């Protein structure tokens, strides 16, 4: 994907840009913006005589950027003559400068930068232009959140219909390798773990189509010793989706003469408890968790980790005030409960431990994902396969999250450009808008409970799953071969890489990790 150039003038894509070079822009406190590392990159001279220094002035010129390069006198012909590498670098610089301006609440300057970006970004352009439109929209939405009525009015028509979302997911499965990679690993892991089992219960944390389990039914049909009695529980908050999936699975099982039971669980994932799964004695359980748990990473206390320490004690004070009677004075209550508060504040102070860290150790915060994992451990699965996006965008710092997301989704859009032929540009546009564009909007524009797109990298997921009591399983050699075969079947297969590390498998585009899978058991 054209997006920038190296110091020697050779082109490079955004996905080839190292994450360290992006992140390094955040640590330069002496700068007014996090763009110094980009300004050091060399651009070849422009055909119309505009120098590389002019490009850097446009992105680094501070509030003086408006003259002489404001959109009102920004020659459209000059923009059209920009080489893709030059345009890509300029877009990166303007996006980062705009994000910094939004974070500083500089409304006028933000508006000026968005005007400039609107001349460069395009939903039908190259990958850098396309991904820029979604980040630009997210920045604009974040700015308008200061006026809730304006924000809601501007975004009320942007919501995709359930049918559009389902169509996008089907396009994503048919045209990209990522879901096929995940489903292949899940099915082969289940097949291997359930060898010899007579009754198998699969729990799917969010399927919206039957294709994965139709493939497994066909694999079980030829199993040595015959197929097991199979029961599949699928969790989805939409009954109509579950009805369609269940009908297809029941028809396929009947055609293959496999004893089958479908258990539709109409619920949101965060509301599921162990009784709702209806796991029966003697069932061998498997769990499929593909791109579902990241939306449950929001901590239970949106005010931050301090809520788990001092704030929970203060809450108890407030709650107990109604319990004061003649035998127990308010002072006695404060003296008794105050011991815990004082203990937290003094905890490890002699060792120089930060008070916040001490409180987090004493009262660690948990997420809905942690609770769900602990609940799933209770059904004793013989295998659980987890796959999530490989990006660190769960943290609270806006600029760090923005840079990480720009790097990650730049690589995703780059891979889509190479994987999908030009004749499928319409399908790609729909998928980018309603799947990835919606995620980018949530990451950039939203905070607190509203921000549900909270991906973490595989080391963090491993800690969470292990904390829930799971033990890691290794993917078999056969699973690895099948996964590689999926990636190699794409015309742009030279861009995909499969990396195996600590028992986990990660799909990369060029050098950028995109999705990681791991296997576990109780």
XYZ file of C-alpha atoms in Angstrom:
522
model
C 0.000 0.000 0.000
C 1.551 3.287 -0.991
C 1.674 5.612 1.937
C 5.170 6.940 2.594
C 8.753 6.738 1.411
C 11.960 5.653 3.063
C 14.915 7.978 3.566
C 16.492 6.677 0.380
C 13.410 7.669 -1.610
C 12.090 4.151 -2.154
C 8.342 3.671 -1.638
C 6.952 1.942 1.410
C 3.473 1.110 2.587
C 1.854 2.123 5.846
C 1.862 -1.525 6.895
C 5.634 -1.659 6.433
C 6.080 1.314 8.749
C 7.481 -0.015 11.985
C 5.306 0.407 15.042
C 8.267 1.764 16.980
C 8.641 4.642 14.554
C 4.983 5.512 15.017
C 5.085 5.201 18.782
C 8.294 7.201 19.064
C 6.390 10.289 18.011
C 4.495 10.206 21.285
C 7.524 10.396 23.529
C 9.030 13.604 22.192
C 7.708 15.991 24.783
C 9.646 18.940 23.426
C 7.544 18.953 20.272
C 4.172 20.569 19.837
C 2.970 17.536 17.885
C 3.973 13.871 17.536
C 5.141 14.166 13.933
C 8.870 14.732 14.135
C 9.803 11.252 12.983
C 7.642 11.612 9.890
C 9.108 15.006 9.017
C 12.568 13.471 8.841
C 11.508 11.207 5.968
C 12.663 12.350 2.551
C 10.209 13.011 -0.259
C 11.171 13.172 -3.873
C 10.615 16.588 -5.556
C 7.122 17.135 -6.896
C 6.539 17.482 -10.587
C 4.971 20.903 -10.213
C 7.900 22.364 -8.348
C 6.516 22.125 -4.779
C 9.403 21.036 -2.577
C 9.412 18.417 0.171
C 9.924 21.271 2.623
C 6.544 22.687 1.572
C 4.888 19.369 2.392
C 6.493 19.347 5.819
C 5.491 22.958 6.393
C 1.911 21.987 5.705
C 1.950 19.266 8.365
C 4.344 20.876 10.856
C 3.614 24.550 10.452
C 1.377 24.857 13.506
C -1.322 27.502 13.429
C 0.381 29.182 10.502
C -0.573 26.212 8.349
C -3.484 28.112 6.868
C -1.322 30.389 4.780
C -0.540 29.910 1.991
C -1.853 26.306 2.003
C -5.412 26.640 3.296
C -8.053 24.647 1.393
C -9.497 27.860 -0.009
C -6.344 28.457 -2.030
C -5.153 24.843 -2.165
C -4.902 24.142 -5.936
C -6.881 21.004 -6.742
C -4.542 20.306 -9.641
C -1.629 20.300 -7.204
C -3.371 17.707 -5.052
C -4.105 15.554 -8.089
C -0.475 15.678 -9.182
C 0.815 14.363 -5.860
C 2.477 10.989 -6.134
C 0.870 8.297 -4.024
C 3.894 8.107 -1.729
C 3.878 11.862 -1.182
C 0.139 11.966 -0.632
C 0.325 9.052 1.806
C 2.992 10.698 3.916
C 1.079 13.953 3.961
C -2.100 12.150 5.040
C -0.241 10.456 7.916
C 1.205 13.762 9.066
C -2.125 15.553 8.902
C -3.981 12.729 10.673
C -1.545 12.691 13.569
C -1.514 16.479 13.792
C -5.321 16.489 13.731
C -5.524 13.830 16.456
C -3.178 15.914 18.601
C -5.329 18.985 17.969
C -8.504 17.097 18.911
C -6.856 15.872 22.110
C -5.929 19.474 22.955
C -9.488 20.651 22.189
C -8.269 23.099 19.531
C -11.536 23.269 17.601
C -10.583 25.863 14.986
C -7.297 24.204 14.156
C -8.995 20.798 14.053
C -11.515 22.144 11.568
C -8.695 23.521 9.417
C -6.834 20.182 9.388
C -10.002 18.238 8.571
C -10.568 20.549 5.598
C -7.124 19.692 4.305
C -7.630 15.973 4.887
C -10.911 16.084 2.980
C -8.959 17.029 -0.160
C -6.644 14.028 0.201
C -8.826 11.219 1.580
C -11.222 9.207 -0.573
C -13.424 6.149 -0.023
C -12.551 4.959 -3.530
C -8.842 5.826 -3.553
C -5.782 3.829 -2.596
C -5.632 2.075 0.803
C -4.097 5.072 2.586
C -6.794 7.372 1.240
C -9.555 4.933 2.176
C -8.428 4.266 5.718
C -7.895 8.019 6.200
C -11.586 8.709 5.513
C -12.615 6.592 8.487
C -10.046 8.100 10.857
C -11.012 11.570 9.666
C -14.683 10.804 10.308
C -13.829 9.475 13.775
C -11.898 12.624 14.652
C -14.764 14.819 13.477
C -17.233 12.750 15.522
C -15.034 12.989 18.613
C -14.980 16.774 18.213
C -18.762 17.055 17.893
C -19.327 14.945 21.031
C -19.017 18.195 22.952
C -22.486 18.923 21.497
C -24.477 15.686 22.063
C -27.434 16.797 19.958
C -25.214 17.666 17.013
C -23.287 14.399 17.348
C -26.439 12.270 17.392
C -27.983 14.147 14.479
C -24.900 13.696 12.319
C -24.519 10.007 13.137
C -28.092 8.756 13.322
C -28.077 7.615 9.681
C -24.626 5.990 9.803
C -25.789 2.811 11.508
C -25.647 -0.284 9.336
C -28.732 -2.471 9.216
C -28.493 -6.023 10.581
C -28.725 -7.383 7.040
C -25.851 -5.140 5.895
C -23.676 -6.303 8.776
C -24.441 -9.946 7.979
C -23.652 -9.343 4.294
C -20.350 -7.705 5.210
C -19.384 -10.648 7.376
C -20.176 -13.031 4.523
C -18.032 -10.933 2.168
C -15.258 -10.934 4.752
C -15.406 -14.726 4.968
C -15.586 -15.326 1.222
C -12.921 -12.873 0.075
C -10.408 -12.717 2.937
C -8.430 -15.511 4.600
C -8.844 -14.487 8.240
C -12.137 -16.172 9.173
C -11.329 -19.230 7.065
C -8.024 -19.452 8.928
C -9.843 -19.289 12.278
C -12.600 -21.744 11.357
C -10.057 -24.224 10.017
C -8.096 -24.143 13.275
C -11.259 -24.461 15.371
C -12.684 -27.385 13.404
C -9.455 -29.376 13.273
C -8.780 -28.747 16.967
C -12.281 -29.972 17.843
C -11.937 -33.014 15.601
C -8.660 -33.991 17.262
C -9.764 -33.259 20.842
C -13.040 -35.197 20.431
C -11.518 -38.377 19.036
C -13.451 -41.309 20.489
C -16.071 -39.112 22.215
C -19.679 -40.249 21.785
C -21.466 -37.048 22.861
C -20.003 -33.662 21.888
C -21.290 -30.229 22.874
C -19.877 -27.192 21.020
C -20.414 -23.699 22.422
C -20.022 -20.909 19.853
C -19.769 -17.438 21.387
C -21.274 -15.519 18.505
C -21.675 -17.157 15.108
C -23.980 -15.445 12.625
C -23.692 -18.010 9.846
C -23.660 -21.813 9.526
C -20.696 -22.259 7.196
C -18.157 -23.199 9.874
C -20.311 -25.885 11.458
C -21.518 -27.278 8.131
C -17.854 -27.958 7.363
C -17.393 -29.673 10.725
C -20.472 -31.843 10.184
C -18.973 -33.016 6.904
C -15.670 -33.792 8.644
C -17.425 -35.743 11.414
C -19.335 -37.784 8.838
C -16.113 -39.537 7.821
C -14.700 -39.918 11.329
C -13.346 -43.346 12.156
C -15.911 -45.068 14.363
C -18.719 -42.882 13.051
C -19.931 -39.422 14.040
C -20.800 -38.554 17.644
C -24.087 -37.232 18.892
C -23.479 -33.528 18.307
C -25.032 -30.602 20.133
C -24.213 -27.020 19.144
C -25.051 -24.002 21.284
C -24.738 -20.656 19.499
C -25.034 -17.387 21.398
C -26.471 -14.423 19.496
C -28.806 -11.611 20.529
C -30.766 -11.892 17.263
C -33.357 -14.665 17.161
C -33.830 -14.417 13.378
C -30.132 -15.092 12.791
C -30.196 -18.115 15.092
C -33.308 -19.447 13.364
C -31.603 -19.298 9.951
C -28.393 -20.887 11.214
C -30.272 -23.607 13.076
C -32.358 -24.505 10.045
C -29.276 -24.912 7.838
C -27.449 -27.014 10.413
C -30.417 -29.281 11.078
C -30.910 -29.850 7.342
C -27.228 -30.638 6.826
C -27.107 -33.009 9.800
C -30.174 -34.830 8.516
C -28.655 -35.175 5.049
C -25.455 -36.585 6.564
C -27.352 -38.833 8.990
C -25.635 -37.338 12.049
C -27.540 -37.242 15.368
C -27.785 -33.536 16.040
C -29.370 -31.047 18.404
C -29.288 -27.277 17.979
C -29.510 -25.055 21.046
C -30.081 -21.376 20.129
C -29.256 -19.033 23.000
C -30.808 -15.623 22.388
C -28.745 -13.369 24.617
C -25.909 -10.903 24.666
C -22.599 -12.521 25.440
C -22.027 -10.495 28.593
C -25.367 -11.676 30.027
C -24.744 -15.419 29.655
C -24.348 -17.533 32.776
C -23.374 -21.171 33.149
C -26.941 -22.418 33.644
C -28.002 -20.963 30.297
C -25.481 -23.192 28.475
C -27.269 -26.355 29.671
C -24.163 -28.521 29.666
C -25.116 -32.078 30.537
C -23.207 -34.750 32.372
C -21.169 -36.888 29.988
C -20.845 -34.250 27.266
C -17.390 -33.463 25.923
C -17.368 -29.670 25.586
C -15.593 -27.480 23.028
C -15.657 -23.663 22.832
C -15.208 -21.463 19.760
C -14.320 -17.835 20.577
C -13.572 -16.078 17.278
C -13.473 -12.258 17.340
C -15.966 -12.002 20.202
C -14.235 -11.398 23.538
C -12.519 -8.085 22.701
C -15.838 -6.269 23.003
C -16.027 -7.339 26.662
C -12.689 -5.888 27.784
C -14.201 -2.787 29.350
C -13.464 -2.870 33.058
C -16.407 -3.103 35.396
C -15.604 0.327 36.860
C -15.436 2.870 34.008
C -13.973 5.527 36.332
C -10.685 3.611 36.414
C -8.778 1.139 38.563
C -8.800 3.441 41.585
C -12.489 2.617 41.919
C -11.455 -0.903 42.873
C -9.386 0.350 45.822
C -10.156 3.590 47.644
C -13.458 4.210 45.870
C -14.959 0.864 46.872
C -14.197 1.691 50.533
C -15.774 5.126 50.160
C -18.820 3.530 48.582
C -19.186 1.296 51.617
C -19.077 4.381 53.851
C -21.988 5.871 51.940
C -23.924 2.618 52.029
C -23.486 2.110 55.763
C -24.650 5.564 56.752
C -28.213 4.305 56.555
C -27.386 1.533 59.028
C -26.294 3.802 61.904
C -28.305 3.342 65.069
C -27.962 4.095 68.763
C -25.642 1.165 69.367
C -23.221 2.028 66.559
C -22.149 5.587 65.931
C -21.035 6.992 62.602
C -17.606 7.655 64.139
C -17.254 3.977 65.037
C -18.071 2.989 61.493
C -15.459 5.348 60.071
C -12.843 4.219 62.570
C -13.379 0.556 61.725
C -13.624 0.878 57.950
C -10.962 3.569 57.875
C -8.352 0.983 58.804
C -8.722 -0.597 55.373
C -8.486 2.766 53.619
C -5.383 3.726 55.566
C -3.898 0.318 54.886
C -4.369 0.823 51.160
C -2.822 4.269 51.224
C 0.190 3.103 53.235
C 0.543 -0.225 51.392
C 4.151 -0.819 50.422
C 4.926 2.893 50.853
C 8.177 2.002 52.590
C 9.266 0.149 49.430
C 8.431 3.107 47.213
C 5.485 1.386 45.550
C 3.041 3.708 43.842
C -0.216 4.016 45.779
C -2.302 3.268 42.690
C -0.286 0.110 41.996
C -0.716 -1.016 45.591
C -4.466 -0.557 45.402
C -4.615 -2.442 42.109
C -2.770 -5.371 43.685
C -5.106 -5.354 46.674
C -8.284 -4.936 44.602
C -7.546 -5.926 40.993
C -10.131 -4.825 38.463
C -11.776 -7.332 36.151
C -13.602 -7.151 32.857
C -16.646 -8.949 31.508
C -14.263 -10.969 29.349
C -12.485 -12.220 32.486
C -15.784 -13.205 34.077
C -16.906 -15.010 30.927
C -13.634 -16.922 30.674
C -13.927 -18.026 34.294
C -17.494 -19.183 33.654
C -16.421 -21.141 30.555
C -13.686 -22.817 32.582
C -16.474 -24.152 34.788
C -17.895 -26.305 31.980
C -14.510 -28.075 31.655
C -13.959 -27.764 27.889
C -11.607 -30.264 26.294
C -10.634 -27.548 23.838
C -11.230 -23.817 23.436
C -9.871 -21.881 20.461
C -9.537 -18.124 20.848
C -8.823 -15.697 18.002
C -8.664 -11.911 18.259
C -7.129 -8.957 16.437
C -3.472 -8.360 17.243
C -3.514 -4.712 18.336
C -3.080 -2.913 21.638
C -6.008 -0.492 21.680
C -7.532 -1.209 25.065
C -5.565 1.492 26.876
C -6.915 4.839 27.953
C -4.416 7.200 26.311
C -6.059 8.629 23.204
C -2.929 9.429 21.185
C -1.323 6.040 21.814
C -4.562 4.340 20.824
C -4.874 6.472 17.692
C -1.343 5.686 16.494
C -1.754 1.971 17.180
C -5.091 1.856 15.376
C -3.732 3.784 12.375
C -0.849 1.332 12.046
C -3.089 -1.714 12.463
C -5.951 -0.743 10.170
C -3.523 0.618 7.600
C -2.156 -2.913 7.292
C -5.677 -4.381 7.178
C -6.724 -2.072 4.329
C -3.455 -2.823 2.551
C -4.174 -6.551 2.715
C -7.706 -6.000 1.404
C -6.332 -4.068 -1.566
C -4.091 -6.976 -2.489
C -6.557 -9.773 -1.752
C -9.616 -8.433 -3.569
C -9.624 -7.909 -7.340
C -10.682 -4.493 -8.649
C -13.989 -5.897 -9.938
C -15.009 -6.434 -6.293
C -14.358 -2.823 -5.285
C -18.021 -2.361 -4.354
C -18.023 -5.323 -1.969
C -14.735 -4.141 -0.480
C -16.150 -0.655 0.065
C -19.177 -2.064 1.894
C -16.996 -4.251 4.098
C -14.540 -1.458 4.885
C -17.335 0.934 5.760
C -19.595 -1.251 7.875
C -17.014 -3.524 9.519
C -13.685 -1.774 9.849
C -14.966 1.784 9.476
C -17.433 1.251 12.295
C -14.657 -0.148 14.498
C -12.353 2.796 13.707
C -15.162 5.234 14.535
C -15.674 3.568 17.913
C -11.948 3.518 18.722
C -11.384 7.159 17.792
C -14.641 8.880 18.757
C -15.763 7.036 21.889
C -14.609 6.690 25.489
C -15.755 4.844 28.585
C -18.634 2.413 28.266
C -19.299 3.543 24.689
C -15.907 2.292 23.486
C -16.342 -1.439 22.913
C -13.555 -1.990 20.363
C -10.787 -2.839 22.844
C -8.356 -5.243 21.289
C -5.279 -6.586 23.060
C -2.270 -8.512 21.830
C -1.868 -12.238 22.372
C 0.418 -11.995 25.487
C -2.340 -10.091 27.312
C -4.971 -12.603 26.222
C -2.777 -15.468 27.391
C -2.564 -13.932 30.863
C -6.327 -13.501 31.012
C -7.073 -17.050 29.882
C -4.500 -18.526 32.251
C -5.890 -16.441 35.124
C -9.284 -18.035 34.420
C -7.748 -21.460 35.018
C -7.138 -22.708 31.470
C -4.052 -24.589 30.326
C -2.574 -23.986 26.896
C -2.765 -26.618 24.174
C -0.536 -26.766 21.129
C -1.951 -26.715 17.628
C -1.186 -29.955 15.834
C 1.054 -30.177 12.796
C -1.986 -31.061 10.698
C -3.784 -27.891 11.828
C -0.714 -25.844 10.953
C -0.565 -27.349 7.455
C -4.246 -26.658 6.832
C -3.858 -23.056 8.045
C -0.903 -22.475 5.729
C -2.878 -23.945 2.871
C -5.656 -21.404 3.459
C -3.234 -18.474 3.245
C -1.415 -19.809 0.192
C -4.692 -20.127 -1.722
C -4.919 -16.349 -2.130
C -3.406 -14.574 -5.129
C -1.574 -12.190 -2.788
C -0.269 -15.072 -0.676
C 3.263 -13.688 -0.737
C 2.049 -10.849 1.502
C 0.642 -13.167 4.167
C 2.870 -14.736 6.784
C 2.047 -17.287 9.463
C 4.141 -16.924 12.608
C 4.212 -19.559 15.334
C 5.293 -18.339 18.771
C 4.747 -19.824 22.219
C 2.158 -22.222 20.841
C 0.105 -19.454 19.210
C -0.408 -18.800 15.496
C -0.423 -15.250 14.137
C -1.441 -14.164 10.639
C 0.652 -11.207 9.477
C 0.379 -8.948 6.476
C 3.971 -8.249 5.464
C 5.524 -7.707 8.919
C 2.408 -6.472 10.720
C 0.587 -8.998 12.965
C -3.161 -8.861 12.315
C -4.904 -11.847 13.969
C -3.675 -14.367 16.551
C -5.138 -17.730 17.560
C -4.454 -19.932 20.577
C -5.841 -23.239 21.888
C -6.678 -24.084 25.509
C -8.225 -26.744 27.707
C -9.574 -26.963 31.243
